[in-house]
Structures are given as C-alpha cells and as structure tokens.
Amino acid sequence: MATDYIVKDLIPHRDPILLVDEIVAAEPSKFIKATKLVKEDEEVFKGHFPSHPVWPGVYAVEAIAQTGACLVNISLEKCAKDTIFYFMSVDSAKFRAPILPGELLEMEVEQIKMRGTIFKFSGHIKVGDQLKAEVAFTAKVEDV
C-alpha cells in the first residue's frame, strides 16, 4: 500500500546516501513505514566486505533516521528544501542479523516525543518476519 509521499520531496538526501525508497504508510506525529531495496551492486559492498558483503550497521541507523526525517516533514507539512536534520544522539542501536544484498528492508519509525525542534524516535528494520536492527535516537530539525 503505497502513499502519495515522494521521498525526495521530503528529505534532501540523494544517492549514494539516500537510503529510503518508498513510504508505504504514515500517520503524522505518530509513525511511518518505508522500504529500501538493498541492491547487490551498491558501492559499499566493494569494501564491506568483498568476499562476504554485509550492509554496514551505520547505514541501518541512517536509514531509520532518514525515515524519521520523512515523518517530521510530513507532520510539519514541510519539504526537503525547507529543513535540515541533525542527529543529537543515538540512544541505543542493536543489530540482530546482518543485512545482505538483495534484501527488501521494511523500516518502521515511531515518534516518541517532540519538544520544540527536538524529536525522539524509536525504529526498527525487518526483512519479512526477521528483525534486523533496532535504533532509538534523538534529532533536531532546523529551517534552512
């Protein structure tokens, strides 16, 4: 179930670091669900690791953060050219299973709290029923 939201309209990220393909569900100020297909020919796999490619954990954290940034701009009715997002903290990150080339990531992020321009989130990545990563983080949004 796709939405009418276009990721590139919501966040300023572009290849090679745009890590959200599609928003599949969103409720402003509550939650968002998005997907990312990890392509087998992604540049990162040339070095991480050539003989056993694994999508880096920091990419999983960034993908969840980008999904959260999409939620904020949906909630604030703003777009990529209006705002910029900064990590304030990664409160916890757990990597439950490696993310491999060819996997379709299902990301879900919940907005836990908002105070002014500061947002707390909790998110995870699943592939099918398998939990791959969990992240709790705080971010700040600023107008540009």
Coordinates of C-alpha atoms in Angstrom, one line a residue:
M1 CA 0.0 0.0 0.0
A2 CA 2.0 3.0 -1.2
T3 CA 1.3 6.6 -0.2
D4 CA 1.4 9.7 -2.3
Y5 CA 4.5 10.9 -0.5
I6 CA 7.7 11.2 -2.6
V7 CA 10.9 10.7 -0.5
K8 CA 13.0 13.1 -2.5
D9 CA 10.4 15.8 -1.8
L10 CA 10.7 15.2 2.0
I11 CA 14.4 14.9 2.6
P12 CA 17.5 16.4 0.9
H13 CA 19.5 13.1 0.8
R14 CA 20.5 11.8 -2.7
D15 CA 22.5 8.9 -4.0
P16 CA 24.7 7.4 -2.9
I17 CA 23.4 8.1 0.7
L18 CA 19.6 8.2 0.0
L19 CA 18.5 5.1 2.0
V20 CA 14.7 5.3 1.7
D21 CA 13.0 4.2 -1.5
E22 CA 9.3 4.4 -0.7
I23 CA 6.9 5.5 2.0
V24 CA 4.2 2.8 2.4
A25 CA 2.3 4.3 5.4
A26 CA 2.4 7.3 7.6
E27 CA 0.4 9.0 10.4
P28 CA 1.6 12.5 11.1
S29 CA 3.3 12.9 14.5
K30 CA 2.8 9.1 15.2
F31 CA 4.6 6.6 12.9
I32 CA 5.9 6.0 9.4
K33 CA 6.7 2.8 7.4
A34 CA 9.1 2.8 4.5
T35 CA 11.1 0.4 2.3
K36 CA 14.6 0.2 0.9
L37 CA 15.8 -2.5 -1.5
V38 CA 19.5 -3.2 -0.8
K39 CA 20.9 -3.5 -4.3
E40 CA 23.6 -6.1 -5.0
D41 CA 25.7 -3.6 -6.9
E42 CA 25.8 -0.9 -4.1
E43 CA 29.3 0.7 -4.0
V44 CA 29.7 0.0 -0.3
F45 CA 29.9 -3.8 -0.9
K46 CA 33.2 -3.3 -2.8
G47 CA 34.8 -2.7 0.6
H48 CA 32.3 -4.1 3.2
F49 CA 33.2 -7.0 2.6
P50 CA 34.2 -8.0 -0.9
S51 CA 34.1 -11.8 -0.2
H52 CA 31.1 -11.6 2.2
P53 CA 29.0 -8.4 1.5
V54 CA 27.1 -7.0 4.5
W55 CA 25.3 -3.7 4.6
P56 CA 27.0 -1.6 7.3
G57 CA 25.3 -1.1 10.6
V58 CA 25.7 2.7 10.3
Y59 CA 23.7 2.5 7.1
A60 CA 20.9 0.8 9.0
V61 CA 21.0 3.6 11.6
E62 CA 21.0 6.2 8.9
A63 CA 18.1 4.6 7.0
I64 CA 16.0 4.6 10.2
A65 CA 17.0 8.3 10.8
Q66 CA 16.0 9.3 7.2
T67 CA 12.7 7.5 7.7
G68 CA 12.2 9.6 10.9
A69 CA 13.1 12.8 9.0
C70 CA 10.4 12.0 6.4
L71 CA 7.9 11.6 9.2
V72 CA 8.8 15.0 10.7
N73 CA 8.4 16.8 7.4
I74 CA 5.1 15.0 6.8
S75 CA 3.9 16.1 10.3
L76 CA 5.1 19.7 9.8
E77 CA 3.9 19.9 6.2
K78 CA 7.4 20.9 5.1
C79 CA 9.6 19.6 2.3
A80 CA 13.3 18.9 1.7
K81 CA 14.2 22.5 0.7
D82 CA 12.7 23.9 3.9
T83 CA 14.5 21.8 6.6
I84 CA 17.7 20.0 7.6
F85 CA 18.0 17.3 10.2
Y86 CA 20.9 16.6 12.6
F87 CA 21.5 13.7 14.9
M88 CA 21.7 14.8 18.6
S89 CA 22.2 11.3 19.9
V90 CA 21.9 7.6 19.1
D91 CA 20.5 6.4 22.4
S92 CA 20.7 2.7 21.5
A93 CA 21.4 0.6 18.5
K94 CA 21.1 -3.2 18.3
F95 CA 21.9 -5.2 15.3
R96 CA 20.1 -8.5 15.4
A97 CA 21.1 -10.0 12.0
P98 CA 23.2 -9.0 9.0
I99 CA 21.6 -7.0 6.2
L100 CA 22.5 -8.7 2.9
P101 CA 22.5 -7.6 -0.7
G102 CA 19.1 -8.2 -2.4
E103 CA 17.0 -7.8 0.8
L104 CA 13.9 -5.6 0.9
L105 CA 14.1 -3.6 4.2
E106 CA 10.9 -2.7 5.9
M107 CA 11.5 0.2 8.2
E108 CA 9.1 1.5 10.9
V109 CA 9.7 4.6 13.0
E110 CA 7.6 5.8 15.8
Q111 CA 7.8 9.4 17.1
I112 CA 8.1 9.1 20.9
K113 CA 8.4 12.8 21.9
M114 CA 8.6 16.3 20.5
R115 CA 9.8 19.4 22.3
G116 CA 10.1 22.4 20.0
T117 CA 12.5 21.4 17.3
I118 CA 13.8 18.2 19.0
F119 CA 12.3 14.8 18.3
K120 CA 12.8 11.4 19.9
F121 CA 12.3 8.3 17.8
S122 CA 12.3 4.5 18.1
G123 CA 12.6 2.5 14.9
H124 CA 13.5 -0.9 13.5
I125 CA 14.2 -2.7 10.3
K126 CA 12.7 -6.0 9.4
V127 CA 13.1 -8.3 6.4
G128 CA 9.9 -10.3 6.3
D129 CA 9.5 -11.5 9.9
Q130 CA 13.1 -11.3 10.8
L131 CA 14.2 -8.3 13.0
K132 CA 17.5 -6.9 11.6
A133 CA 18.1 -3.7 13.6
E134 CA 16.6 -1.5 16.3
V135 CA 17.5 2.1 16.9
A136 CA 16.4 4.8 19.4
F137 CA 17.6 8.3 18.6
T138 CA 17.1 12.0 19.1
A139 CA 17.3 14.5 16.2
K140 CA 16.9 18.2 15.7
V141 CA 15.2 19.8 12.7
E142 CA 16.1 23.3 11.6
D143 CA 14.7 25.6 8.9
V144 CA 17.1 26.4 6.2

